[in-house]
C-alpha positions as a LaTeX table, in Angstrom:
\begin{tabular}{lrrr}
\hline
Residue & $x$ (\AA) & $y$ (\AA) & $z$ (\AA) \\
\hline
Met1 & $-2.83$ & $-7.07$ & $-31.02$ \\
Ala2 & $-3.07$ & $-3.28$ & $-29.07$ \\
Glu3 & $-2.04$ & $-2.76$ & $-25.01$ \\
Val4 & $-5.21$ & $-3.35$ & $-22.98$ \\
Arg5 & $-5.60$ & $-0.23$ & $-21.17$ \\
Pro6 & $-7.54$ & $-0.23$ & $-17.61$ \\
Ile7 & $-10.46$ & 0.76 & $-16.42$ \\
Leu8 & $-10.93$ & 3.51 & $-13.84$ \\
Ile9 & $-13.76$ & 3.13 & $-11.18$ \\
Val10 & $-14.89$ & 6.35 & $-9.24$ \\
Asp11 & $-17.06$ & 5.89 & $-6.38$ \\
Asp12 & $-17.18$ & 7.24 & $-3.16$ \\
Glu13 & $-18.93$ & 4.82 & $-1.41$ \\
Glu14 & $-15.88$ & 1.65 & $-0.40$ \\
Ile15 & $-18.33$ & $-0.90$ & $-0.60$ \\
Val16 & $-19.40$ & $-0.48$ & $-4.19$ \\
Leu17 & $-15.67$ & 0.54 & $-5.32$ \\
Val18 & $-14.41$ & $-2.91$ & $-3.94$ \\
Ala19 & $-17.07$ & $-4.82$ & $-5.14$ \\
Leu20 & $-16.74$ & $-3.60$ & $-8.49$ \\
Arg21 & $-13.19$ & $-3.99$ & $-8.88$ \\
Asp22 & $-12.96$ & $-7.00$ & $-7.34$ \\
Thr23 & $-15.40$ & $-8.50$ & $-10.41$ \\
Leu24 & $-13.41$ & $-6.84$ & $-13.23$ \\
Leu25 & $-10.59$ & $-8.66$ & $-11.78$ \\
Arg26 & $-11.72$ & $-11.83$ & $-10.99$ \\
Glu27 & $-12.46$ & $-11.33$ & $-15.09$ \\
Gly28 & $-8.79$ & $-10.90$ & $-16.10$ \\
Tyr29 & $-9.44$ & $-6.43$ & $-16.83$ \\
Thr30 & $-7.07$ & $-3.82$ & $-14.74$ \\
Ala31 & $-9.04$ & $-1.83$ & $-12.73$ \\
Val32 & $-7.83$ & 0.97 & $-11.03$ \\
Ser33 & $-10.03$ & 3.30 & $-8.42$ \\
Ser34 & $-10.37$ & 6.15 & $-6.49$ \\
Pro35 & $-13.06$ & 7.25 & $-3.87$ \\
His36 & $-12.75$ & 10.89 & $-5.30$ \\
Ala37 & $-13.61$ & 12.39 & $-8.55$ \\
Val38 & $-11.21$ & 15.20 & $-8.01$ \\
His39 & $-8.19$ & 12.41 & $-7.32$ \\
Ala40 & $-9.61$ & 10.54 & $-10.68$ \\
Leu41 & $-9.44$ & 13.86 & $-12.72$ \\
Ser42 & $-5.46$ & 13.37 & $-11.72$ \\
Val43 & $-5.09$ & 9.82 & $-12.64$ \\
Leu44 & $-6.75$ & 10.75 & $-15.74$ \\
Lys45 & $-3.90$ & 13.25 & $-16.56$ \\
Glu46 & $-0.95$ & 10.78 & $-16.06$ \\
Gln47 & $-2.58$ & 7.29 & $-17.60$ \\
Glu48 & $-4.48$ & 6.26 & $-20.32$ \\
Phe49 & $-8.10$ & 3.97 & $-19.26$ \\
Ser50 & $-10.36$ & 2.07 & $-21.74$ \\
Val51 & $-13.36$ & 2.83 & $-20.10$ \\
Val52 & $-14.01$ & 4.89 & $-16.82$ \\
Ile53 & $-17.14$ & 4.15 & $-14.90$ \\
Thr54 & $-18.47$ & 6.45 & $-12.15$ \\
Asp55 & $-21.29$ & 6.76 & $-9.40$ \\
Gln56 & $-24.24$ & 9.60 & $-10.61$ \\
Gln57 & $-24.17$ & 10.19 & $-6.64$ \\
Met58 & $-20.88$ & 11.68 & $-4.82$ \\
Pro59 & $-20.10$ & 14.56 & $-3.11$ \\
Met60 & $-18.13$ & 17.54 & $-4.52$ \\
Val61 & $-18.33$ & 16.57 & $-8.26$ \\
Ser62 & $-21.77$ & 14.23 & $-9.20$ \\
Gly63 & $-20.92$ & 11.43 & $-12.26$ \\
Leu64 & $-21.76$ & 13.31 & $-15.09$ \\
Glu65 & $-19.86$ & 16.63 & $-13.78$ \\
Phe66 & $-16.83$ & 14.12 & $-13.73$ \\
Leu67 & $-17.84$ & 12.21 & $-16.76$ \\
Ala68 & $-17.39$ & 15.30 & $-19.04$ \\
Gln69 & $-14.34$ & 16.71 & $-17.72$ \\
Val70 & $-13.02$ & 12.67 & $-19.06$ \\
Arg71 & $-14.62$ & 13.94 & $-21.92$ \\
Gln72 & $-12.14$ & 16.79 & $-22.09$ \\
Ile73 & $-9.66$ & 14.77 & $-20.97$ \\
Gln74 & $-9.89$ & 11.17 & $-22.55$ \\
Pro75 & $-12.27$ & 11.74 & $-25.26$ \\
Asp76 & $-12.10$ & 7.94 & $-25.85$ \\
Ala77 & $-12.43$ & 6.77 & $-22.80$ \\
Thr78 & $-15.57$ & 4.56 & $-22.95$ \\
Arg79 & $-17.97$ & 6.48 & $-20.24$ \\
Ile80 & $-20.63$ & 4.58 & $-17.77$ \\
Leu81 & $-22.71$ & 6.06 & $-15.41$ \\
Ile82 & $-24.13$ & 3.70 & $-11.96$ \\
Thr83 & $-27.06$ & 5.48 & $-10.79$ \\
Ala84 & $-29.51$ & 4.60 & $-8.51$ \\
Val85 & $-32.66$ & 6.55 & $-9.71$ \\
Leu86 & $-32.82$ & 7.34 & $-14.01$ \\
Asn87 & $-34.59$ & 9.79 & $-14.54$ \\
Ile88 & $-35.48$ & 12.08 & $-18.72$ \\
Gly89 & $-33.14$ & 15.01 & $-16.95$ \\
Thr90 & $-29.86$ & 12.93 & $-16.36$ \\
Leu91 & $-30.67$ & 10.72 & $-19.71$ \\
Ile92 & $-30.28$ & 14.04 & $-21.23$ \\
Asp93 & $-27.64$ & 15.92 & $-19.75$ \\
Ala94 & $-25.77$ & 12.62 & $-19.86$ \\
Ile95 & $-26.19$ & 12.87 & $-23.71$ \\
Asn96 & $-25.40$ & 16.44 & $-24.38$ \\
Lys97 & $-22.86$ & 16.71 & $-22.22$ \\
Ala98 & $-20.64$ & 13.78 & $-20.89$ \\
Glu99 & $-21.70$ & 11.26 & $-24.91$ \\
Ile100 & $-22.49$ & 8.36 & $-22.04$ \\
Tyr101 & $-22.07$ & 5.40 & $-23.34$ \\
Arg102 & $-23.87$ & 3.40 & $-20.80$ \\
Phe103 & $-25.92$ & 3.15 & $-17.94$ \\
Val104 & $-25.84$ & 1.15 & $-15.06$ \\
Val105 & $-28.80$ & 0.69 & $-12.60$ \\
Lys106 & $-28.69$ & 0.09 & $-8.81$ \\
Pro107 & $-28.77$ & $-2.66$ & $-8.18$ \\
Trp108 & $-27.46$ & $-4.22$ & $-11.06$ \\
Ser109 & $-26.78$ & $-7.79$ & $-12.02$ \\
Arg110 & $-22.91$ & $-8.82$ & $-12.27$ \\
Glu111 & $-23.74$ & $-10.62$ & $-15.81$ \\
Glu112 & $-25.31$ & $-7.23$ & $-16.87$ \\
Leu113 & $-22.46$ & $-5.33$ & $-15.65$ \\
Leu114 & $-19.90$ & $-7.49$ & $-17.74$ \\
Ala115 & $-21.34$ & $-7.60$ & $-20.71$ \\
Thr116 & $-21.43$ & $-3.63$ & $-20.42$ \\
Val117 & $-17.67$ & $-3.41$ & $-19.36$ \\
Lys118 & $-16.83$ & $-5.96$ & $-22.62$ \\
Ser119 & $-18.44$ & $-4.12$ & $-25.01$ \\
Ala120 & $-17.40$ & $-1.16$ & $-23.29$ \\
Val121 & $-13.71$ & $-2.14$ & $-23.98$ \\
Glu122 & $-14.98$ & $-3.66$ & $-27.66$ \\
Arg123 & $-16.04$ & 0.30 & $-28.45$ \\
Tyr124 & $-12.33$ & 1.74 & $-26.76$ \\
Asp125 & $-10.69$ & $-0.86$ & $-29.25$ \\
Leu126 & $-12.71$ & 0.17 & $-32.42$ \\
Val127 & $-12.40$ & 4.04 & $-31.70$ \\
Ser128 & $-8.92$ & 3.81 & $-31.00$ \\
Lys129 & $-8.35$ & 1.65 & $-33.58$ \\
Asn130 & $-10.07$ & 4.28 & $-36.45$ \\
Ser131 & $-8.29$ & 7.10 & $-34.80$ \\
Arg132 & $-4.95$ & 5.55 & $-35.66$ \\
Leu133 & $-5.69$ & 5.11 & $-38.72$ \\
Leu134 & $-7.11$ & 8.21 & $-39.86$ \\
Ala135 & $-3.45$ & 9.62 & $-38.37$ \\
Gln136 & $-1.57$ & 6.95 & $-40.56$ \\
Thr137 & $-3.55$ & 7.75 & $-43.26$ \\
Leu138 & $-3.54$ & 11.47 & $-42.77$ \\
Gln139 & 0.29 & 11.03 & $-42.45$ \\
Glu140 & 0.90 & 8.98 & $-45.93$ \\
Asn141 & $-1.54$ & 11.51 & $-47.28$ \\
Ala142 & 0.59 & 14.49 & $-46.76$ \\
Gln143 & 4.17 & 12.66 & $-47.70$ \\
Leu144 & 2.80 & 11.35 & $-51.31$ \\
Arg145 & 1.41 & 15.30 & $-51.48$ \\
Gln146 & 5.38 & 15.82 & $-50.32$ \\
Gln147 & 6.57 & 13.26 & $-53.03$ \\
Ala148 & 3.98 & 15.02 & $-55.83$ \\
Gly149 & 5.91 & 17.84 & $-55.68$ \\
Lys150 & 8.96 & 16.54 & $-56.25$ \\
Val151 & 8.11 & 14.76 & $-59.08$ \\
Pro152 & 8.96 & 16.48 & $-62.95$ \\
Pro153 & 6.03 & 17.58 & $-64.52$ \\
Asn154 & 6.94 & 15.15 & $-67.23$ \\
Gly155 & 8.37 & 12.64 & $-65.42$ \\
\hline
\end{tabular}
């Protein structure tokens, strides 16, 4: 079984940050929280995460801008955007720029949030497993090609 990667939560509202972190910790997840997107980006460069959850409305960097950068740093991490206002422009940007996995609309229900996180972790596990299998297959194919070059033609 692969190591379970932590979940990163980014929100500038301390009460939301604590509520999300405590909810996930009670369910047995490992959660890392950050009140600033800029700080969270440096954390992403140091540690691998299975899921990144962020609020859309934050100072300096919006949630979508942040998740677009997350996609560049950790493309396998499942990205979830929390928003109070869901409009078509946000949806289009989320799909095109940040490849958001899911939206969680404020106020959320605990059950909805936990179901979303569970499926996000499962998605990460599948993507990671597929990446490892692809790398293994490519390595084995390269070894077979190398060995094939060493076999005598009539052998």
